């Protein structure tokens, strides 16, 4: 056997070298659903056959050119191909799509957040009580029999958040495994982390062998992001947790504290560069395993950098196969806001989550020498008990190190120690991360720094800097700079941070949260919902510092992070609790329950705003801010099946994803998908949209409709009343939207419609634009 492995490896090396001139790359060949009940070996043989035909090579050579054979749920494979070979495979009738396994850099995208969610939910409903939230956890038994798969950077299994103390045996539905590797042993899995796997082949096909000093060749988390998201969705309750300096003290908990976690490490450090990356080949392999392993919910805080068609998007493909088996797939919307059409993960079978604030800030004002106090925020513990000289970075740079458009940014190697030593430095935003700016001030011997918030508005993503530092609102930085210019000897003092609860208004939409309209299919509203994603405290990898900077040698067990990466696991946890209470509900029904019970008001009983304090719209938050306790009993749900999604795909080129399915002669509009929200793009005259609701509430009930039409349009709902005689009964209705005379332009308008029986409020946003 050793000799055989040696011969094979020699062949593979020569194969790759000889093919390099032919632009050999890893491609994914997606064939859709498996046909019949073939054995695993038979499926792999089929995949070898495709390669033999495309390459005109032997079976042994085909085997060596294969990267992954997807043979559990997803049918397809990834392999080394030339563009000509890929094109040849794409022409085969049964092949859905062939696309490169591209490197996809992504935005790795809580002692207070769950308390805030519960508090907000009670404030929005006068009859809401704290007991409702406790009852939710009790009914769901903390989600104990629900398995949540987390696709991310791995896990730090020693964290207290992943203790299995007092938990029952692993659910019998679990079919997965605990894959061993660097610093990861069988004992790192337990009754909380019941499985762990890692996926490297796509990464190593592009970058070469993993640098083991940069990451672990195992499910262990070197970065921190995966540990953070896993503990947010399913971390145990751990009392007396805080950041350094005692900030954010409280009980850290995941939303489903007894849910079982299955870890799938698909994201890796980019060699020599800050940031993480994933490859579609690895992503699809993780999906294929996770579905076969028996997960109930998938939490994916990963966002593709750009929009691609559904049939060439690894996350969309994997999610489609997952929802066929009623796995709820929850994904981040992205951190590229607040520009329009920046939302990602837009497939209608995915629950897409935006990010909003909670009611906690970490106040750390700047006291200027003229007596002015400027509000600032930070989680950096420090004690500066006197005034220090204050300078602007643009006046303190080494000549020749900056250009006109990059001055004042505290970029690496730009600050002069002779001008900065012992002083507080004001740094503008841009071109480098906030923590890197603090590192540059420290390198130049500054005593502290004031950071201009990168975006306008009221939201600040706080950092634990390597020296005393606080971030001020963008417009307030102008006040500080004016003071510096007007004073001969400007001074300032940074006031140490303190935790402030009950801030108002909250929530507001985080400025970074990606927005609609849906750039791939504008007749499906995305994002779907919003949840806490600004300054969330959760578990962290002890192999990563709080800033992730190589120069930062601090070790923390819990850390503050911001992004839709943080909001995604909040909603995934809520889905897990609903799944525990309603195990027979489809993934679409669970999504509907969360969306139609979402709230659109903040804690001052006013509509949710964006970070600039302007009214937010469904392009910011979808249906609104999630309310888990309400979602358990939504009254009605908008259900959808796997076949419904295939009909939807008949509008695209992805119709071959299931060879047993035939598109109908009359393909309905994407707006007709039975979705909990309603979007109509390019309306000309009048459009009638069909919807069906299923009664999941009382046996006998009567629901009446109300609505507010989008400005410039009229709305008619028929019938206006729905009467149900039994649980599970379905009723259909139509929504007719008409352009009013005098309406011009193609800007989007927003409204809503709602069904209510006096107890339940089943609300759906309406988004319309004219042609």
Coordinates of C-alpha atoms in Angstrom, one line a residue, residues 467-697:
X467 CA -3.7 51.6 24.2
X468 CA -6.2 54.1 25.7
X469 CA -8.6 55.1 23.0
X470 CA -12.2 56.0 22.3
X471 CA -14.3 56.5 19.2
X472 CA -16.4 59.6 18.7
X473 CA -19.3 60.3 16.4
X474 CA -18.2 61.4 13.0
X475 CA -19.7 64.9 13.2
X476 CA -18.2 65.4 16.7
X477 CA -14.7 64.8 15.3
X478 CA -15.1 68.1 13.5
X479 CA -15.6 69.9 16.9
X480 CA -12.4 68.4 18.2
X481 CA -10.4 69.4 15.1
X482 CA -11.8 72.9 15.3
X483 CA -10.6 73.1 18.9
X484 CA -7.1 71.9 17.9
X485 CA -6.9 74.6 15.2
X486 CA -8.1 77.3 17.5
X487 CA -5.9 76.5 20.5
X488 CA -2.2 77.2 20.9
X489 CA -1.8 74.3 23.3
X490 CA -4.8 71.9 22.9
X491 CA -5.2 69.3 25.6
X492 CA -7.7 66.5 26.3
X493 CA -8.4 63.8 28.8
X494 CA -10.1 60.4 28.0
X495 CA -12.6 59.4 30.6
X496 CA -12.5 55.6 31.4
X497 CA -15.4 53.6 29.9
X498 CA -18.5 52.5 31.8
X499 CA -21.3 50.2 30.9
X500 CA -24.6 52.0 30.4
X501 CA -27.8 50.0 30.0
X502 CA -31.2 51.2 28.8
X503 CA -29.9 53.5 26.1
X504 CA -32.6 54.9 23.8
X505 CA -33.6 54.6 21.0
X506 CA -32.9 51.0 20.5
X507 CA -32.8 49.1 18.4
X508 CA -31.7 51.1 15.4
X509 CA -30.2 49.6 12.3
X510 CA -26.4 49.3 12.3
X511 CA -24.9 51.5 9.5
X512 CA -22.9 48.5 8.2
X513 CA -25.9 46.2 7.8
X514 CA -26.4 45.4 4.1
X515 CA -29.6 46.6 2.5
X516 CA -32.1 45.7 -0.2
X517 CA -33.4 45.7 -2.8
X518 CA -32.4 42.1 -3.7
X519 CA -29.9 42.5 -6.5
X520 CA -30.5 39.1 -8.0
X521 CA -34.3 38.8 -7.8
X522 CA -36.0 42.1 -6.7
X523 CA -39.4 40.4 -6.4
X524 CA -38.2 38.7 -3.3
X525 CA -37.6 41.0 -0.4
X526 CA -34.2 40.7 1.4
X527 CA -33.1 40.9 4.1
X528 CA -35.9 39.0 5.9
X529 CA -35.5 40.2 9.5
X530 CA -33.1 41.9 11.9
X531 CA -31.6 41.0 15.2
X532 CA -28.8 42.2 17.6
X533 CA -25.5 42.6 15.8
X534 CA -23.8 45.7 17.2
X535 CA -21.3 45.1 20.1
X536 CA -22.2 41.6 21.0
X537 CA -20.3 39.8 23.8
X538 CA -19.7 36.1 23.3
X539 CA -17.0 33.4 23.8
X540 CA -13.7 33.7 22.1
X541 CA -10.7 31.6 21.0
X542 CA -7.8 31.8 23.4
X543 CA -5.5 31.5 20.5
X544 CA -6.7 34.9 19.2
X545 CA -6.2 38.3 20.9
X546 CA -9.2 40.7 21.2
X547 CA -8.0 42.7 18.3
X548 CA -6.6 39.8 16.2
X549 CA -3.4 41.8 15.7
X550 CA -0.2 39.8 15.7
X551 CA 1.3 42.4 18.0
X552 CA -1.4 42.0 20.6
X553 CA -0.5 39.2 23.0
X554 CA -3.6 39.6 25.3
X555 CA -5.7 36.5 25.9
X556 CA -9.4 36.7 26.5
X557 CA -12.2 34.2 26.9
X558 CA -15.0 36.5 25.8
X559 CA -14.9 39.3 23.3
X560 CA -17.1 42.0 21.8
X561 CA -17.8 41.8 18.0
X562 CA -20.1 43.6 15.6
X563 CA -21.6 42.5 12.3
X564 CA -24.5 40.5 10.7
X565 CA -22.3 37.6 11.7
X566 CA -23.5 38.3 15.2
X567 CA -27.2 38.8 14.3
X568 CA -27.4 35.6 12.3
X569 CA -26.9 33.2 15.3
X570 CA -29.5 35.1 17.3
X571 CA -32.1 34.2 14.7
X572 CA -30.7 30.6 14.3
X573 CA -31.2 30.2 18.1
X574 CA -34.8 31.3 17.9
X575 CA -35.4 28.9 15.0
X576 CA -33.9 26.1 17.1
X577 CA -36.3 26.9 20.0
X578 CA -39.3 26.9 17.6
X579 CA -38.1 23.6 16.1
X580 CA -38.0 22.1 19.5
X581 CA -41.6 23.1 20.2
X582 CA -42.9 22.4 16.7
X583 CA -40.7 19.6 15.3
X584 CA -43.2 18.9 12.5
X585 CA -43.0 22.5 11.1
X586 CA -41.2 23.0 7.9
X587 CA -38.3 25.4 7.5
X588 CA -40.6 27.8 5.6
X589 CA -43.1 27.7 8.4
X590 CA -40.5 28.6 11.0
X591 CA -39.2 31.4 8.8
X592 CA -42.7 32.7 8.4
X593 CA -43.4 32.5 12.2
X594 CA -40.3 34.6 12.9
X595 CA -41.0 37.1 10.1
X596 CA -44.7 37.8 10.6
X597 CA -44.3 38.3 14.4
X598 CA -41.4 40.7 14.0
X599 CA -41.7 44.2 15.5
X600 CA -41.0 47.5 13.8
X601 CA -40.9 49.8 16.8
X602 CA -38.1 50.7 19.2
X603 CA -38.0 51.1 22.9
X604 CA -39.5 54.6 22.8
X605 CA -42.5 53.2 20.9
X606 CA -41.5 54.9 17.7
X607 CA -40.6 53.3 14.3
X608 CA -37.1 51.8 14.1
X609 CA -34.6 54.2 12.5
X610 CA -31.3 53.8 10.7
X611 CA -28.1 55.0 12.2
X612 CA -28.7 58.5 10.9
X613 CA -32.0 58.5 12.8
X614 CA -34.1 58.5 9.6
X615 CA -37.0 56.0 9.4
X616 CA -35.8 52.6 8.5
X617 CA -37.5 50.6 5.8
X618 CA -38.0 46.9 4.9
X619 CA -34.8 47.2 2.9
X620 CA -33.0 47.7 6.2
X621 CA -34.9 45.2 8.4
X622 CA -37.1 43.0 6.2
X623 CA -40.2 42.3 8.3
X624 CA -38.7 43.9 11.5
X625 CA -36.9 43.0 14.7
X626 CA -37.3 39.3 15.7
X627 CA -39.5 38.4 18.7
X628 CA -38.9 34.8 19.6
X629 CA -41.6 34.4 22.2
X630 CA -44.2 35.7 19.8
X631 CA -43.0 33.5 17.0
X632 CA -43.8 30.3 18.8
X633 CA -47.5 31.0 18.4
X634 CA -47.9 33.0 15.2
X635 CA -51.5 32.0 14.4
X636 CA -50.9 31.6 10.6
X637 CA -47.9 30.7 8.6
X638 CA -46.9 31.1 4.9
X639 CA -45.6 27.6 4.1
X640 CA -43.6 26.6 1.1
X641 CA -42.2 23.3 -0.2
X642 CA -39.1 22.3 -2.0
X643 CA -41.2 22.0 -5.1
X644 CA -42.3 25.6 -4.7
X645 CA -38.6 26.7 -4.7
X646 CA -38.0 24.6 -7.9
X647 CA -41.0 26.3 -9.5
X648 CA -39.4 29.6 -8.5
X649 CA -36.1 28.5 -10.1
X650 CA -38.0 27.9 -13.4
X651 CA -37.5 31.7 -13.8
X652 CA -33.8 31.1 -13.9
X653 CA -31.3 28.7 -15.5
X654 CA -31.2 26.4 -12.4
X655 CA -34.1 24.2 -13.4
X656 CA -32.0 21.0 -13.6
X657 CA -31.2 20.9 -9.8
X658 CA -33.7 18.0 -9.4
X659 CA -33.9 15.8 -12.5
X660 CA -37.3 14.4 -11.4
X661 CA -38.9 17.8 -11.5
X662 CA -40.6 19.4 -14.6
X663 CA -41.4 23.1 -14.8
X664 CA -45.1 23.9 -15.3
X665 CA -46.3 25.1 -18.7
X666 CA -47.2 28.5 -17.1
X667 CA -44.4 29.6 -14.9
X668 CA -45.7 31.9 -12.1
X669 CA -44.0 35.3 -11.3
X670 CA -41.4 35.2 -8.6
X671 CA -43.7 37.5 -6.6
X672 CA -46.2 34.5 -6.4
X673 CA -43.8 32.4 -4.3
X674 CA -45.7 31.9 -1.0
X675 CA -43.4 34.2 0.9
X676 CA -44.1 36.1 4.2
X677 CA -43.3 39.4 2.6
X678 CA -44.5 40.8 -0.7
X679 CA -42.2 42.6 -3.3
X680 CA -43.2 43.7 -6.7
X681 CA -40.5 45.3 -8.9
X682 CA -41.3 47.2 -12.1
X683 CA -45.0 47.4 -11.7
X684 CA -46.9 48.4 -14.8
X685 CA -50.6 49.0 -14.1
X686 CA -52.0 46.3 -11.9
X687 CA -50.6 43.0 -10.5
X688 CA -52.4 40.4 -8.5
X689 CA -50.3 38.2 -6.2
X690 CA -51.4 34.9 -4.7
X691 CA -50.8 33.8 -1.1
X692 CA -51.9 30.8 1.1
X693 CA -51.8 30.8 4.9
X694 CA -52.0 27.7 7.1
X695 CA -53.8 27.8 10.5
X696 CA -51.3 26.8 13.2
X697 CA -53.4 28.3 16.0

